[in-house]
mmCIF file of C-alpha atoms in Angstrom:
data_model
loop_
_atom_site.group_PDB
_atom_site.id
_atom_site.type_symbol
_atom_site.label_atom_id
_atom_site.label_comp_id
_atom_site.label_asym_id
_atom_site.label_seq_id
_atom_site.Cartn_x
_atom_site.Cartn_y
_atom_site.Cartn_z
ATOM 1 C CA MET A 300 -27.936 0.865 17.192
ATOM 2 C CA LYS A 301 -24.340 0.252 18.169
ATOM 3 C CA THR A 302 -22.591 2.899 20.146
ATOM 4 C CA VAL A 303 -19.154 4.306 19.511
ATOM 5 C CA THR A 304 -17.914 2.762 22.789
ATOM 6 C CA GLU A 305 -19.116 -0.716 21.758
ATOM 7 C CA SER A 306 -17.439 -0.293 18.401
ATOM 8 C CA LYS A 307 -14.175 0.750 20.052
ATOM 9 C CA LYS A 308 -14.328 -2.301 22.326
ATOM 10 C CA ARG A 309 -14.878 -4.588 19.334
ATOM 11 C CA THR A 310 -12.052 -2.893 17.444
ATOM 12 C CA ALA A 311 -9.696 -3.303 20.411
ATOM 13 C CA LYS A 312 -10.689 -6.951 20.769
ATOM 14 C CA ARG A 313 -10.081 -7.652 17.054
ATOM 15 C CA ARG A 314 -6.754 -5.799 17.200
ATOM 16 C CA LYS A 315 -5.660 -7.794 20.239
ATOM 17 C CA SER A 316 -6.529 -11.102 18.563
ATOM 18 C CA ARG A 317 -4.642 -10.088 15.370
ATOM 19 C CA GLU A 318 -1.603 -9.016 17.376
ATOM 20 C CA SER A 319 -1.434 -12.374 19.105
ATOM 21 C CA VAL A 320 -1.263 -14.071 15.687
ATOM 22 C CA SER A 321 1.025 -11.602 13.939
ATOM 23 C CA PRO A 322 3.682 -9.426 15.609
ATOM 24 C CA ILE A 323 3.098 -6.623 13.078
ATOM 25 C CA PRO A 324 -0.588 -5.818 12.675
ATOM 26 C CA LYS A 325 -1.544 -4.693 9.195
ATOM 27 C CA ARG A 326 -3.953 -1.794 9.192
ATOM 28 C CA PRO A 327 -4.516 1.313 7.136
ATOM 29 C CA CYS A 328 -2.814 4.554 7.995
ATOM 30 C CA MET A 329 -2.757 8.110 6.692
ATOM 31 C CA LEU A 330 0.541 9.714 5.820
ATOM 32 C CA ILE A 331 0.513 13.470 5.320
ATOM 33 C CA PHE A 332 3.430 14.629 3.195
ATOM 34 C CA ASP A 333 3.744 18.352 3.911
ATOM 35 C CA SER A 334 6.429 19.913 1.740
ATOM 36 C CA LEU A 335 6.057 23.264 3.510
ATOM 37 C CA GLY A 336 6.524 21.771 6.972
ATOM 38 C CA SER A 337 3.722 23.957 8.254
ATOM 39 C CA ASN A 338 2.820 24.123 11.918
ATOM 40 C CA ARG A 339 -0.952 24.127 11.305
ATOM 41 C CA ARG A 340 -1.252 20.362 11.226
ATOM 42 C CA SER A 341 -3.436 19.622 14.215
ATOM 43 C CA GLY A 342 -6.769 19.396 12.421
ATOM 44 C CA VAL A 343 -5.815 17.742 9.138
ATOM 45 C CA ILE A 344 -5.886 14.116 10.236
ATOM 46 C CA SER A 345 -9.020 14.495 12.357
ATOM 47 C CA ASN A 346 -10.758 16.324 9.491
ATOM 48 C CA LEU A 347 -9.860 13.502 7.118
ATOM 49 C CA ARG A 348 -11.182 10.924 9.586
ATOM 50 C CA SER A 349 -14.432 12.906 9.916
ATOM 51 C CA TYR A 350 -14.737 13.035 6.146
ATOM 52 C CA LEU A 351 -14.221 9.262 5.874
ATOM 53 C CA ASN A 352 -16.869 8.657 8.539
ATOM 54 C CA CYS A 353 -19.366 10.824 6.615
ATOM 55 C CA GLU A 354 -18.549 9.132 3.317
ATOM 56 C CA TRP A 355 -18.898 5.666 4.879
ATOM 57 C CA ARG A 356 -22.323 6.511 6.283
ATOM 58 C CA GLU A 357 -23.438 8.045 2.988
ATOM 59 C CA ARG A 358 -22.132 5.489 0.516
ATOM 60 C CA LYS A 359 -21.687 2.131 2.238
ATOM 61 C CA ASP A 360 -23.964 -0.405 3.855
ATOM 62 C CA SER A 361 -25.341 1.282 6.949
ATOM 63 C CA SER A 362 -25.770 -2.083 8.701
ATOM 64 C CA VAL A 363 -21.973 -2.383 8.881
ATOM 65 C CA GLU A 364 -20.682 0.277 11.207
ATOM 66 C CA ILE A 365 -17.124 1.355 10.697
ATOM 67 C CA ILE A 366 -15.668 4.166 12.717
ATOM 68 C CA PHE A 367 -12.534 5.911 11.575
ATOM 69 C CA ASP A 368 -10.789 7.158 14.700
ATOM 70 C CA LYS A 369 -7.332 7.215 16.280
ATOM 71 C CA ASP A 370 -7.564 3.510 17.105
ATOM 72 C CA THR A 371 -8.679 2.256 13.698
ATOM 73 C CA LEU A 372 -6.876 4.691 11.402
ATOM 74 C CA LYS A 373 -3.535 6.025 12.535
ATOM 75 C CA GLY A 374 -2.156 9.166 11.005
ATOM 76 C CA CYS A 375 1.251 10.801 10.966
ATOM 77 C CA TYR A 376 3.412 13.382 9.251
ATOM 78 C CA PRO A 377 6.608 11.771 7.946
ATOM 79 C CA LYS A 378 9.668 13.994 8.049
ATOM 80 C CA VAL A 379 10.142 14.696 4.348
ATOM 81 C CA PRO A 380 12.354 16.923 2.198
ATOM 82 C CA LEU A 381 10.964 20.459 2.328
ATOM 83 C CA GLN A 382 10.551 22.890 -0.513
ATOM 84 C CA GLU A 383 12.481 26.122 -0.357
ATOM 85 C CA ASN A 384 9.798 28.350 -1.878
ATOM 86 C CA PHE A 385 6.029 28.649 -2.161
ATOM 87 C CA SER A 386 5.788 27.637 -5.831
ATOM 88 C CA ASP A 387 7.078 24.051 -5.939
ATOM 89 C CA CYS A 388 4.198 22.301 -4.124
ATOM 90 C CA GLY A 389 3.105 20.390 -7.226
ATOM 91 C CA LEU A 390 6.644 19.269 -7.999
ATOM 92 C CA TYR A 391 7.039 17.959 -4.475
ATOM 93 C CA VAL A 392 3.719 16.085 -4.673
ATOM 94 C CA LEU A 393 4.923 14.394 -7.855
ATOM 95 C CA GLN A 394 8.318 13.614 -6.315
ATOM 96 C CA TYR A 395 6.744 12.186 -3.131
ATOM 97 C CA PHE A 396 4.493 10.014 -5.300
ATOM 98 C CA GLU A 397 7.410 8.807 -7.403
ATOM 99 C CA SER A 398 9.590 8.154 -4.344
ATOM 100 C CA PHE A 399 6.765 6.349 -2.544
ATOM 101 C CA PHE A 400 6.653 3.750 -5.318
ATOM 102 C CA THR A 401 10.339 3.579 -6.258
ATOM 103 C CA HIS A 402 11.686 3.619 -2.680
ATOM 104 C CA PRO A 403 8.801 2.281 -0.561
ATOM 105 C CA ILE A 404 8.630 2.955 3.144
ATOM 106 C CA GLU A 405 9.640 -0.200 4.964
ATOM 107 C CA ASP A 406 9.056 0.782 8.576
ATOM 108 C CA TYR A 407 5.869 2.597 9.530
ATOM 109 C CA LYS A 408 6.840 3.125 13.149
ATOM 110 C CA THR A 409 6.639 6.799 14.035
ATOM 111 C CA PRO A 410 8.411 9.056 13.611
ATOM 112 C CA ILE A 411 8.926 8.193 9.949
ATOM 113 C CA GLU A 412 12.178 9.731 8.776
ATOM 114 C CA LEU A 413 12.259 10.407 5.014
ATOM 115 C CA ARG A 414 14.319 13.588 4.767
ATOM 116 C CA SER A 415 16.905 11.726 2.677
ATOM 117 C CA TRP A 416 14.249 10.049 0.497
ATOM 118 C CA PHE A 417 15.506 11.944 -2.536
ATOM 119 C CA PRO A 418 18.286 14.485 -3.027
ATOM 120 C CA GLN A 419 17.190 18.114 -2.765
ATOM 121 C CA ASP A 420 19.172 19.031 -5.883
ATOM 122 C CA GLU A 421 17.017 16.590 -7.867
ATOM 123 C CA MET A 422 14.138 19.029 -7.518
ATOM 124 C CA ALA A 423 16.042 21.681 -9.484
ATOM 125 C CA THR A 424 15.740 19.576 -12.638
ATOM 126 C CA LYS A 425 12.271 18.149 -11.976
ATOM 127 C CA ARG A 426 10.433 20.732 -14.112
ATOM 128 C CA HIS A 427 12.694 19.976 -17.096
ATOM 129 C CA CYS A 428 12.147 16.243 -16.683
ATOM 130 C CA ILE A 429 8.371 16.758 -16.649
ATOM 131 C CA ILE A 430 8.529 18.995 -19.732
ATOM 132 C CA ASN A 431 10.565 16.345 -21.563
ATOM 133 C CA VAL A 432 8.059 13.613 -20.670
ATOM 134 C CA ILE A 433 5.174 15.777 -21.903
ATOM 135 C CA LEU A 434 6.976 16.574 -25.177
ATOM 136 C CA GLU A 435 7.788 12.876 -25.733
ATOM 137 C CA LEU A 436 4.163 11.894 -25.124
ATOM 138 C CA GLN A 437 2.977 14.638 -27.465
ATOM 139 C CA ALA A 438 5.349 13.443 -30.212
ATOM 140 C CA LYS A 439 4.154 9.827 -29.777
ATOM 141 C CA ALA A 440 0.511 10.923 -29.928
ATOM 142 C CA GLU A 441 1.143 12.925 -33.097
ATOM 143 C CA SER A 442 2.977 10.043 -34.770
ATOM 144 C CA LEU A 443 0.103 7.677 -33.944
ATOM 145 C CA LYS A 444 -2.409 10.193 -35.299
ATOM 146 C CA ASP A 445 -0.524 10.442 -38.601
ATOM 147 C CA ARG A 446 -0.682 6.674 -39.250
#
C-alpha cells in the first residue's frame, strides 16, 4: 500500500513537471464565501478535505489513491461583501452564486479581493427580485397547464 509521504512526493513531482510546461498550474481549489465574516474558520477547509478523502475511499476505485491535502487542494476565504444581519445568509449565497458566473474570478492568487463584487445596496432589492422571478415562473406554469 502506498503511503501518504510517497503520494505527496508523487504529487510534488507531477506539480513540478506541470509548472515547467505551464506558468499557471491548473488545479482545483476550495473557495469559502462567508457572508458573516466569522472568525471560526480554521477547521472548515480541513474538514472538507477530510470529507473528500472519506468519500474518495468509499466511492471511487481504491486502487487509485488520491489524497486531498494542502498540496493537492488549496483552500481560501475570499474577501467578500458581508451581510449586515443574521437573516440574509440565503440571499448572499444566491448573490455569490450569481456573481461567480456573471463576473468570474480571474485571478486566484490569494488573498482574493471581492468586496466590490456587487454593490451592497443591490441586496436590499434581492428579495423582491426573487419574488418576481417566482411569480413569473408560477404564471408560466399555470398558462402551460391550461393549454
